[in-house]
PDB file of N, CA, C and O in Angstrom:
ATOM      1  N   UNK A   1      -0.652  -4.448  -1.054  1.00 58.00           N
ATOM      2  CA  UNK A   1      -0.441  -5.479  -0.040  1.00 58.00           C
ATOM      3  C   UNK A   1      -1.754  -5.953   0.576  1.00 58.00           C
ATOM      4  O   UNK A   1      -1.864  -6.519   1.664  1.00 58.00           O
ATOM      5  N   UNK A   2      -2.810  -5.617  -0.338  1.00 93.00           N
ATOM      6  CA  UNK A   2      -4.068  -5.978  -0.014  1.00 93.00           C
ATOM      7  C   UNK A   2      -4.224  -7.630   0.812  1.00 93.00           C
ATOM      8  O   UNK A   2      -4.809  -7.894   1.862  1.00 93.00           O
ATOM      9  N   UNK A   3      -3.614  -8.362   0.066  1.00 95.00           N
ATOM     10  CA  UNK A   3      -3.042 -10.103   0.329  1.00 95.00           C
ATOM     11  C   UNK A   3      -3.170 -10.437   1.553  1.00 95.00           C
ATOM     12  O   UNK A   3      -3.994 -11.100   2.183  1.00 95.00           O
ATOM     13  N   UNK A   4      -1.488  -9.436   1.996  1.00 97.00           N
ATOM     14  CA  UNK A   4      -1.170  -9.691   3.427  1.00 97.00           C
ATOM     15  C   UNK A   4      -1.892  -9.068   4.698  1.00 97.00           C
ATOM     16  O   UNK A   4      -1.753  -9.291   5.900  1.00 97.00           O
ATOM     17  N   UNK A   5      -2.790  -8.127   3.922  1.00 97.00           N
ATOM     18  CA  UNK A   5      -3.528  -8.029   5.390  1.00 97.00           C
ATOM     19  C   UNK A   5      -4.570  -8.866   4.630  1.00 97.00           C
ATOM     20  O   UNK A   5      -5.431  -8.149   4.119  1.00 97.00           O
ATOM     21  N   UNK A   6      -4.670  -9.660   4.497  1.00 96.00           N
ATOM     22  CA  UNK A   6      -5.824 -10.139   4.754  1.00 96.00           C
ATOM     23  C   UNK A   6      -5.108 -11.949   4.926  1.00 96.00           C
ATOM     24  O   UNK A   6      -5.716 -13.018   4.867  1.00 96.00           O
ATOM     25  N   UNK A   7      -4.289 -11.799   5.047  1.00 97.00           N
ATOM     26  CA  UNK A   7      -3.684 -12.880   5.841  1.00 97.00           C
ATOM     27  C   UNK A   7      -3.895 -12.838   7.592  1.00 97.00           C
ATOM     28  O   UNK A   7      -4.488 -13.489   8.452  1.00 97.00           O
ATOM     29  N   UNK A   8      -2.964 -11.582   7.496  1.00 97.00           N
ATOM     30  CA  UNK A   8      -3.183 -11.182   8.848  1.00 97.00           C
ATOM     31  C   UNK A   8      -4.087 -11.078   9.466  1.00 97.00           C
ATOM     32  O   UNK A   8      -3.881 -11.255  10.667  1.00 97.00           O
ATOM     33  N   UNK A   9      -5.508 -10.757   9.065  1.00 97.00           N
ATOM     34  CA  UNK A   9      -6.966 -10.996   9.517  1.00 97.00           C
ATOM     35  C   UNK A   9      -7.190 -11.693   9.891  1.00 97.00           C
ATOM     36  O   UNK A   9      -7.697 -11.653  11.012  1.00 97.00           O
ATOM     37  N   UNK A  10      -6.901 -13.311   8.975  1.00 96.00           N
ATOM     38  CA  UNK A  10      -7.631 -14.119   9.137  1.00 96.00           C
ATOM     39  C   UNK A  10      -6.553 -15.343  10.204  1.00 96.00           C
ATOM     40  O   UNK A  10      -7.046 -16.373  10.662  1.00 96.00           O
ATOM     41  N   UNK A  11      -5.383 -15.028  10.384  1.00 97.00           N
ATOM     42  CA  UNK A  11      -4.552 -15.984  11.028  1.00 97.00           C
ATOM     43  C   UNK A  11      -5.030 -15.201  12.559  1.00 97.00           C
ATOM     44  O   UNK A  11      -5.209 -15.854  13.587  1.00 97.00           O
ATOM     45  N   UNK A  12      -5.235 -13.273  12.455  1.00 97.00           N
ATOM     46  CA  UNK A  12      -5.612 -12.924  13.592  1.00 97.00           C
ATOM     47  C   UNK A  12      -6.887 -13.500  13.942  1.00 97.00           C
ATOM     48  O   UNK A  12      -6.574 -14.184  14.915  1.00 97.00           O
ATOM     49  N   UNK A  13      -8.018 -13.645  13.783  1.00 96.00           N
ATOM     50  CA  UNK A  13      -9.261 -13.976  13.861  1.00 96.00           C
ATOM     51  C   UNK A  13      -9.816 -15.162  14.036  1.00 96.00           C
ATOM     52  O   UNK A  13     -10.953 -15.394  14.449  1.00 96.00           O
ATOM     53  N   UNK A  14      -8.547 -16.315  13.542  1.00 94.00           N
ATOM     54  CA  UNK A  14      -8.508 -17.681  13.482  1.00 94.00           C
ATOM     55  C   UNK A  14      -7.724 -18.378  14.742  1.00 94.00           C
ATOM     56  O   UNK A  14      -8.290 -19.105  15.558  1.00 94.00           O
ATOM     57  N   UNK A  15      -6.111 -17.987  14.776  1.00 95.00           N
ATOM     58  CA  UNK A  15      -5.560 -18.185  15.825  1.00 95.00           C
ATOM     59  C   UNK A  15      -5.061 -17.168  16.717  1.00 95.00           C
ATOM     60  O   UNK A  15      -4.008 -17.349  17.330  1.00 95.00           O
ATOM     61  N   UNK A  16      -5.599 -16.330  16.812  1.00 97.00           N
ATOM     62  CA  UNK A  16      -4.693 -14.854  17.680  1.00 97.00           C
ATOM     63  C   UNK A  16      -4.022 -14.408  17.677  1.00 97.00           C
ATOM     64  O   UNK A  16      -3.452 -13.698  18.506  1.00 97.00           O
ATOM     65  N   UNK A  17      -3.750 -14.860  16.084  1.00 97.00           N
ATOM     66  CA  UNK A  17      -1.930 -14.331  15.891  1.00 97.00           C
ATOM     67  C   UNK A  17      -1.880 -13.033  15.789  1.00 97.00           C
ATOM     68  O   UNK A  17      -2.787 -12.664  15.043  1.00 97.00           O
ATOM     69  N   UNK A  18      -1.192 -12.073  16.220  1.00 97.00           N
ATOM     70  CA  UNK A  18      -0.962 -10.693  16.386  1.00 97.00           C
ATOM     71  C   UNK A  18      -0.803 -10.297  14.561  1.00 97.00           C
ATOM     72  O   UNK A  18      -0.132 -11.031  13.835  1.00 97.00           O
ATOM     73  N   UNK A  19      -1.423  -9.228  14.095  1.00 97.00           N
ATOM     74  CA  UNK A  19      -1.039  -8.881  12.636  1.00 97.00           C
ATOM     75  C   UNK A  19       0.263  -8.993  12.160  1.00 97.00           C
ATOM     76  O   UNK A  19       0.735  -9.635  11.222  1.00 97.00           O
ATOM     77  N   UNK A  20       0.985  -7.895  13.373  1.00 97.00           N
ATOM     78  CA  UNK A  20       2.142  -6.965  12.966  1.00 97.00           C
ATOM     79  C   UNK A  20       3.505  -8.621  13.300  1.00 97.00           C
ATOM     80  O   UNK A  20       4.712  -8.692  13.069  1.00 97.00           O
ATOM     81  N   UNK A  21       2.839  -9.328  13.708  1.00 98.00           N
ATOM     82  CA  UNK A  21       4.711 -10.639  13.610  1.00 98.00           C
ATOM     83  C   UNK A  21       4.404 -11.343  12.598  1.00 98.00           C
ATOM     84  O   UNK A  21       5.090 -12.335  12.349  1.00 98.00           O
ATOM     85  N   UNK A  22       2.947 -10.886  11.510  1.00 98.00           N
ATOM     86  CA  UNK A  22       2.486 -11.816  10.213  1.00 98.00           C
ATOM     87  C   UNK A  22       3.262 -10.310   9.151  1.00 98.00           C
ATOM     88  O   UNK A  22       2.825  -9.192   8.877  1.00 98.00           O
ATOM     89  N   UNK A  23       4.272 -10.874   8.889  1.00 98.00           N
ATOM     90  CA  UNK A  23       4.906 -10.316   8.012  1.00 98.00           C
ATOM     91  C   UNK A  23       5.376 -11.090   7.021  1.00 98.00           C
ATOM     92  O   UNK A  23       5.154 -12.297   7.123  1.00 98.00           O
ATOM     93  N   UNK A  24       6.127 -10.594   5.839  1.00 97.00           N
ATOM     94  CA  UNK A  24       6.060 -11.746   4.260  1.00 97.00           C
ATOM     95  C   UNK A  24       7.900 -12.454   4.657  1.00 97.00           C
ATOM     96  O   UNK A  24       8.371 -13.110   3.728  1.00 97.00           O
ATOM     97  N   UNK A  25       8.646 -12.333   5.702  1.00 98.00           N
ATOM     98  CA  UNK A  25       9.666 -12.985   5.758  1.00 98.00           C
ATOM     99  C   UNK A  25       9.155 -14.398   6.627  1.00 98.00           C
ATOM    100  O   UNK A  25       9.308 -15.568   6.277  1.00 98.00           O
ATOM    101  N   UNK A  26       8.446 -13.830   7.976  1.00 98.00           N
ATOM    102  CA  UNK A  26       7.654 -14.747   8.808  1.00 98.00           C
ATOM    103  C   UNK A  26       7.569 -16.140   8.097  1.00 98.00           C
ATOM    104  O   UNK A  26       7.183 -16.216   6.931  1.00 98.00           O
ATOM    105  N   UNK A  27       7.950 -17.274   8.847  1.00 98.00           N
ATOM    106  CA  UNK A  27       7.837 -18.378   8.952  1.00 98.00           C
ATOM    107  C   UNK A  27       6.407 -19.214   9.088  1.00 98.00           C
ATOM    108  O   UNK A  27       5.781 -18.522   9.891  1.00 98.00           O
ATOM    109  N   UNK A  28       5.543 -20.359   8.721  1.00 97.00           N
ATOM    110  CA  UNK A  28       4.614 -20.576   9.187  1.00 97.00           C
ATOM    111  C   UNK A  28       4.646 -20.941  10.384  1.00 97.00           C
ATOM    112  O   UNK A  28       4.164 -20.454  11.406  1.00 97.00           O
ATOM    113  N   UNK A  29       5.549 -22.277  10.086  1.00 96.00           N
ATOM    114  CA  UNK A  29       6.393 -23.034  11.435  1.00 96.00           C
ATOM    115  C   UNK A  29       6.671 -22.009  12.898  1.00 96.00           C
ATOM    116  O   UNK A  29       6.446 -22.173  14.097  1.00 96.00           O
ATOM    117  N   UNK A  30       7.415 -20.641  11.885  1.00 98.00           N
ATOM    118  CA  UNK A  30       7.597 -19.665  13.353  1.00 98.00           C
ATOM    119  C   UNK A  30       6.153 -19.285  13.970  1.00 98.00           C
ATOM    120  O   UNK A  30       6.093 -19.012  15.169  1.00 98.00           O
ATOM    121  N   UNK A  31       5.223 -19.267  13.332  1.00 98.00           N
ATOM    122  CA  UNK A  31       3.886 -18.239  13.987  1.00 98.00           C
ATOM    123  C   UNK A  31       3.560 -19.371  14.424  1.00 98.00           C
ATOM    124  O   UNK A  31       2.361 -19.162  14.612  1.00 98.00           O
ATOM    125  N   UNK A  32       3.793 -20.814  14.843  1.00 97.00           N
ATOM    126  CA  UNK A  32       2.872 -21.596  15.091  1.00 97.00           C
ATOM    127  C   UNK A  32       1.919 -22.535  14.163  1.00 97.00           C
ATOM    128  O   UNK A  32       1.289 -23.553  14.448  1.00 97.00           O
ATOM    129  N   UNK A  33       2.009 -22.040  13.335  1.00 96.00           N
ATOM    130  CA  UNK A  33       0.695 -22.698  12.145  1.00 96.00           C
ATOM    131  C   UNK A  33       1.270 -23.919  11.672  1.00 96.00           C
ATOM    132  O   UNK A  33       2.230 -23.869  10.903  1.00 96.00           O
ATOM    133  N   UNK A  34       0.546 -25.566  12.237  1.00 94.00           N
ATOM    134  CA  UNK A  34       0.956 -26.258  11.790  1.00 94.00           C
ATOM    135  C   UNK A  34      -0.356 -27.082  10.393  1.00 94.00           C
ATOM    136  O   UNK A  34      -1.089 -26.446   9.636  1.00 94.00           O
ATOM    137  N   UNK A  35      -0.256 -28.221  10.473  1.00 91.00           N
ATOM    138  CA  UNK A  35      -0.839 -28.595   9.153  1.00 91.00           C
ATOM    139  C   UNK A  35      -2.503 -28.289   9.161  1.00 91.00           C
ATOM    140  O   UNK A  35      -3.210 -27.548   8.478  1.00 91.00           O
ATOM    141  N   UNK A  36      -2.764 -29.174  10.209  1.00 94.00           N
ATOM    142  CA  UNK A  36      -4.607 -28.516  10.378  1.00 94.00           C
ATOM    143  C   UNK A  36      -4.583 -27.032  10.201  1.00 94.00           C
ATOM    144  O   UNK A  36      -5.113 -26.662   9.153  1.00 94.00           O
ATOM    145  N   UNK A  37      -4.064 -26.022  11.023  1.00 94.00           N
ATOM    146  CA  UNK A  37      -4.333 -24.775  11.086  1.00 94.00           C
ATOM    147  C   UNK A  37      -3.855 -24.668   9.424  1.00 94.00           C
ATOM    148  O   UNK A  37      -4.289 -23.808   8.657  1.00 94.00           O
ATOM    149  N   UNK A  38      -3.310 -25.257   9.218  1.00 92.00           N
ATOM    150  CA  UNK A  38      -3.040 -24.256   7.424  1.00 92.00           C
ATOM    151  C   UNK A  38      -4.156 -24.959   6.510  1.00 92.00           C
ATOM    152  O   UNK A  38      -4.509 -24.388   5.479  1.00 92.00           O
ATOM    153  N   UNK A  39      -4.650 -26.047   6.834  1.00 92.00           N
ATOM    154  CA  UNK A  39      -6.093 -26.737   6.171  1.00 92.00           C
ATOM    155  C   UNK A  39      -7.022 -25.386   6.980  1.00 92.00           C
ATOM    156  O   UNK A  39      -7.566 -24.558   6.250  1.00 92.00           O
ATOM    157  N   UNK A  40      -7.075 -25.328   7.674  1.00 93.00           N
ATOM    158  CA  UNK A  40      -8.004 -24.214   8.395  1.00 93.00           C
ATOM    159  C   UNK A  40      -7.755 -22.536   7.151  1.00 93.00           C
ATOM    160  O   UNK A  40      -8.369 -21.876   6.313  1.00 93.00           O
ATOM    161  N   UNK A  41      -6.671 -22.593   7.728  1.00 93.00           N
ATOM    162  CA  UNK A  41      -6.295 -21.209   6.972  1.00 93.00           C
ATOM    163  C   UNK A  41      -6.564 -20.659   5.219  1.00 93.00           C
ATOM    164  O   UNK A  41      -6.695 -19.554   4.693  1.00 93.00           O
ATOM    165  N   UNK A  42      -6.560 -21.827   4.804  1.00 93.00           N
ATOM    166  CA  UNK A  42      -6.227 -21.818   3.285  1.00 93.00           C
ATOM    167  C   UNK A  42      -7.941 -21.853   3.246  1.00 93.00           C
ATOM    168  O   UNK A  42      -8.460 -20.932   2.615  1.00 93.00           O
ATOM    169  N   UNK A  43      -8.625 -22.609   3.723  1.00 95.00           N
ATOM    170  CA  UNK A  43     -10.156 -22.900   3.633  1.00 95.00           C
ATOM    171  C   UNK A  43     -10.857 -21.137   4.094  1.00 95.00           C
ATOM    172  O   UNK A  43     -11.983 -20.780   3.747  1.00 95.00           O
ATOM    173  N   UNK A  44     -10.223 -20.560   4.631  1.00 95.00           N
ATOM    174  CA  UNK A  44     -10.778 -19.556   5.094  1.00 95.00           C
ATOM    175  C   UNK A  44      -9.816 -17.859   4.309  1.00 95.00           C
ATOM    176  O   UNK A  44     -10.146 -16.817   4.874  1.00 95.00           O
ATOM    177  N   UNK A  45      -9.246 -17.779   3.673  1.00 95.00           N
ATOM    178  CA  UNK A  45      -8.343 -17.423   2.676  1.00 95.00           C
ATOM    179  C   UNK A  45      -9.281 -17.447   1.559  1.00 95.00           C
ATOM    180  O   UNK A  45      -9.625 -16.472   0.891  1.00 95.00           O
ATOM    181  N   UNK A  46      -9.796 -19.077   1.375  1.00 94.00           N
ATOM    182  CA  UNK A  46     -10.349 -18.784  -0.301  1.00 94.00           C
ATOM    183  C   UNK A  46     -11.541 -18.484  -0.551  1.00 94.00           C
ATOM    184  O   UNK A  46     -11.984 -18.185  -1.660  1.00 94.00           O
ATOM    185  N   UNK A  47     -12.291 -18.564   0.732  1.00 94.00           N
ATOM    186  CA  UNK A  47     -13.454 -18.028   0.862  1.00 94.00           C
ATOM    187  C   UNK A  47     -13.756 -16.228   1.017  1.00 94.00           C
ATOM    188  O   UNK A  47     -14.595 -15.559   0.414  1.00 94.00           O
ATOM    189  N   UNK A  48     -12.839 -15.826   1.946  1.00 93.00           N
ATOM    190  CA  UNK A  48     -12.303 -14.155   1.959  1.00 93.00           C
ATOM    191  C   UNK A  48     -11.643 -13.740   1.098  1.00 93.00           C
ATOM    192  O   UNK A  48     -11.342 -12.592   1.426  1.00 93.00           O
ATOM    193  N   UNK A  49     -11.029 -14.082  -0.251  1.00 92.00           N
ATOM    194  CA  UNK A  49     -10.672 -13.773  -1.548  1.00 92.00           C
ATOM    195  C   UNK A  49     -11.526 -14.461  -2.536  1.00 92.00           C
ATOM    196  O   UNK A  49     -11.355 -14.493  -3.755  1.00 92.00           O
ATOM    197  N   UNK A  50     -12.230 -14.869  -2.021  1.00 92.00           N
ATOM    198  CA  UNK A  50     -13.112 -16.154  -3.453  1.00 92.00           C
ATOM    199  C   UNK A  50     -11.499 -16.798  -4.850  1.00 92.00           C
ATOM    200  O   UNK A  50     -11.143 -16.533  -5.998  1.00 92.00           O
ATOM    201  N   UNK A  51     -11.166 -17.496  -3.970  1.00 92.00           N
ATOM    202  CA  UNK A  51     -10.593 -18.451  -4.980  1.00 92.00           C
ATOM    203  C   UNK A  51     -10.182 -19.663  -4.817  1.00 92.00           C
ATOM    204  O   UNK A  51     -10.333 -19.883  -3.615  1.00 92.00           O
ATOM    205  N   UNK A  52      -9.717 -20.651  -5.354  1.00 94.00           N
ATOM    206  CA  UNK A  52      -9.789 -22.013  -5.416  1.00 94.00           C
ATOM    207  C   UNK A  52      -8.054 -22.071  -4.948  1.00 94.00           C
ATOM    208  O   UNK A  52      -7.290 -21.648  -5.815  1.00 94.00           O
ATOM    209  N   UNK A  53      -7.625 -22.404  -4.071  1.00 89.00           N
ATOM    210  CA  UNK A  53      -6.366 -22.809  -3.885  1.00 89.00           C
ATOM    211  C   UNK A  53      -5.798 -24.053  -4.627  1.00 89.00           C
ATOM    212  O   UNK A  53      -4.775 -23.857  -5.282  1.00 89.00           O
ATOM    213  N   UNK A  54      -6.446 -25.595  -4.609  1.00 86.00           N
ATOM    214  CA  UNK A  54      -6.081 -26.399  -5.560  1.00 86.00           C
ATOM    215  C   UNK A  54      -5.134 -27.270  -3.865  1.00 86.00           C
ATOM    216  O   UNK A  54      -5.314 -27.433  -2.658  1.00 86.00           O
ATOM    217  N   UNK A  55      -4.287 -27.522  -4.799  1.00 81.00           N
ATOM    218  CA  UNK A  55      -3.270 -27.674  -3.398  1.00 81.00           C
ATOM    219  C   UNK A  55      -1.833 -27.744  -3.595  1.00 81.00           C
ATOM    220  O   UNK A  55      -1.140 -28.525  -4.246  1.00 81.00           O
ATOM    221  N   UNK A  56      -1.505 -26.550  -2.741  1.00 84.00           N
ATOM    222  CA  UNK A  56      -0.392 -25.671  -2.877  1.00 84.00           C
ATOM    223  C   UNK A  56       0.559 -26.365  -1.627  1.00 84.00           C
ATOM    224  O   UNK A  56       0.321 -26.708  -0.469  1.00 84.00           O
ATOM    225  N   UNK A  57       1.802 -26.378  -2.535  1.00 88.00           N
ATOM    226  CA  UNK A  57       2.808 -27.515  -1.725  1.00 88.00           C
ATOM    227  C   UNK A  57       4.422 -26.147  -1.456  1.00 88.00           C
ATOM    228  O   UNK A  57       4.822 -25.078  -1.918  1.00 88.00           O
ATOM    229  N   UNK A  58       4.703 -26.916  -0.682  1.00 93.00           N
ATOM    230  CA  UNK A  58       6.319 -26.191  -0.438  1.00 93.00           C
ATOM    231  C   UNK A  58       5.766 -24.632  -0.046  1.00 93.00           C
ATOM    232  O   UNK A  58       6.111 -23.572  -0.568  1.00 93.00           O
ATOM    233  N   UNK A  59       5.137 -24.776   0.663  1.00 95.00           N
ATOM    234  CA  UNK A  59       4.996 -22.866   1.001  1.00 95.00           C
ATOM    235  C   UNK A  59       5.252 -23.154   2.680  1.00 95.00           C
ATOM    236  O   UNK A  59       4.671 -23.873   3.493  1.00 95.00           O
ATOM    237  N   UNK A  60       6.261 -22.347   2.762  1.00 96.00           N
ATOM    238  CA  UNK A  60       6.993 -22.382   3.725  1.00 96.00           C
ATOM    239  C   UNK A  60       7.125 -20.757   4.927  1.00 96.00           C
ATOM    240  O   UNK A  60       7.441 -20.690   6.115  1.00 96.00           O
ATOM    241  N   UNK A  61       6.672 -19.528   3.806  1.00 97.00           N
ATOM    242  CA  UNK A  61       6.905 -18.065   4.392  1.00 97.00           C
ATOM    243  C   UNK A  61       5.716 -17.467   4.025  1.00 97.00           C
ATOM    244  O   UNK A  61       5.160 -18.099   3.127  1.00 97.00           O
ATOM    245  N   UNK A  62       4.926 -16.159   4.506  1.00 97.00           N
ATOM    246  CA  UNK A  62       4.085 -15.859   4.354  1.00 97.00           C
ATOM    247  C   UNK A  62       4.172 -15.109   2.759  1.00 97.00           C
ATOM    248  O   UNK A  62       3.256 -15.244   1.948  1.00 97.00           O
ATOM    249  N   UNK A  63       5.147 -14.486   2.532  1.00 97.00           N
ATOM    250  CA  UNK A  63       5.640 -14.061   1.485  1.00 97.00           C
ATOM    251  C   UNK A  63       5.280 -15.100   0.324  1.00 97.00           C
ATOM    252  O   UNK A  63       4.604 -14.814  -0.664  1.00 97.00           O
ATOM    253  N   UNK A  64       5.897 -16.482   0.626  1.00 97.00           N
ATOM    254  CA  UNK A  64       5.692 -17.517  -0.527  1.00 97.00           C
ATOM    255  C   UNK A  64       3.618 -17.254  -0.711  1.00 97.00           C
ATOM    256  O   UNK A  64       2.985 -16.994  -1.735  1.00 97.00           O
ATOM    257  N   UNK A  65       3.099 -17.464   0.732  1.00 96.00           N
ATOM    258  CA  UNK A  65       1.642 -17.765   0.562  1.00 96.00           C
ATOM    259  C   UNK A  65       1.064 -16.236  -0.196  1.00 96.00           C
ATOM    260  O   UNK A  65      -0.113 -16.052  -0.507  1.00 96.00           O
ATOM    261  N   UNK A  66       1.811 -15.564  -0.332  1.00 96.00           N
ATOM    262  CA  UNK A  66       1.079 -13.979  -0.778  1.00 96.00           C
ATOM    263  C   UNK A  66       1.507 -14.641  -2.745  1.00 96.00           C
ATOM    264  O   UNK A  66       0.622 -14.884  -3.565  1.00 96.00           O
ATOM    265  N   UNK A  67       3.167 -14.794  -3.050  1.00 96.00           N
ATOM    266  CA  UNK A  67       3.376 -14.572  -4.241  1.00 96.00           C
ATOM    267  C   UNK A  67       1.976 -15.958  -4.727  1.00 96.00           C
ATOM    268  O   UNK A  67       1.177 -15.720  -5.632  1.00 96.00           O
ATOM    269  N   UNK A  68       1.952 -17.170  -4.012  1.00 96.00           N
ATOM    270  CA  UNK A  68       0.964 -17.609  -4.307  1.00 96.00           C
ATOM    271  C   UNK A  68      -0.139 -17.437  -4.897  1.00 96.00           C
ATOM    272  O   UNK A  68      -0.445 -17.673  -6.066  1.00 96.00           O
ATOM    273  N   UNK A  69      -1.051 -16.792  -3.600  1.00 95.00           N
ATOM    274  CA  UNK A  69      -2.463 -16.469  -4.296  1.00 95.00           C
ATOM    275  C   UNK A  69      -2.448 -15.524  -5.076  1.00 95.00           C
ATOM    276  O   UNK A  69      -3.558 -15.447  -5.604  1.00 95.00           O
ATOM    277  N   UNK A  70      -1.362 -14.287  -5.652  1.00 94.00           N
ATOM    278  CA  UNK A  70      -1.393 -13.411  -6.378  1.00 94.00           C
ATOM    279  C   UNK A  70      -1.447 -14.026  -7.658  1.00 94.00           C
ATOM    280  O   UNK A  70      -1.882 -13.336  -8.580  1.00 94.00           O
ATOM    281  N   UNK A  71      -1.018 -15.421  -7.936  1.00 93.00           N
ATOM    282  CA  UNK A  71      -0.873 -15.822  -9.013  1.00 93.00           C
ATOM    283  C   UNK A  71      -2.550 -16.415  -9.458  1.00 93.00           C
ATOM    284  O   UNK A  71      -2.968 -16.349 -10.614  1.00 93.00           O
ATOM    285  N   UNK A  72      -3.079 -16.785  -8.699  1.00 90.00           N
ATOM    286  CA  UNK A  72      -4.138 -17.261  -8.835  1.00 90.00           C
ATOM    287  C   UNK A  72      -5.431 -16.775  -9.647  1.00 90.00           C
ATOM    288  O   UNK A  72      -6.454 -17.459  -9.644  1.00 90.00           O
TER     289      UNK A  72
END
């Protein structure tokens, strides 16, 4: 679950989001994260994993953003 904490890092570190309510059912919409913050997020994601996101549509749960970059 290497992924999700490092989701959780960076949504903590970025917007204050507490780790432990960044879980893989979690909503984006629910934590707050709207479109800038996920241009924010994803920019700072591919730099702390080194990879190219591209641009990733319909991700809606943190879960979706984990099976995501696992694919990557």
């Amino acid at each position: 679950m290497a992924t999700l904490e490092t989701i959780q890092k960076v949504l903590n570190e970025n917007l204050d989001i507490e780790p432990e309510t960044v879980t893989v059912e979690a909503t984006l919409e629910g934590l707050g994260v709207d479109s800038l913050d996920m241009a924010e997020l994803i920019c700072s994601l591919e730099e702390e994993l080194d990879v190219d996101f591209g641009e990733p549509e319909g991700i809606e749960t943190i879960g979706q953003l984990v099976e995501y970059i696992e694919t990557l």
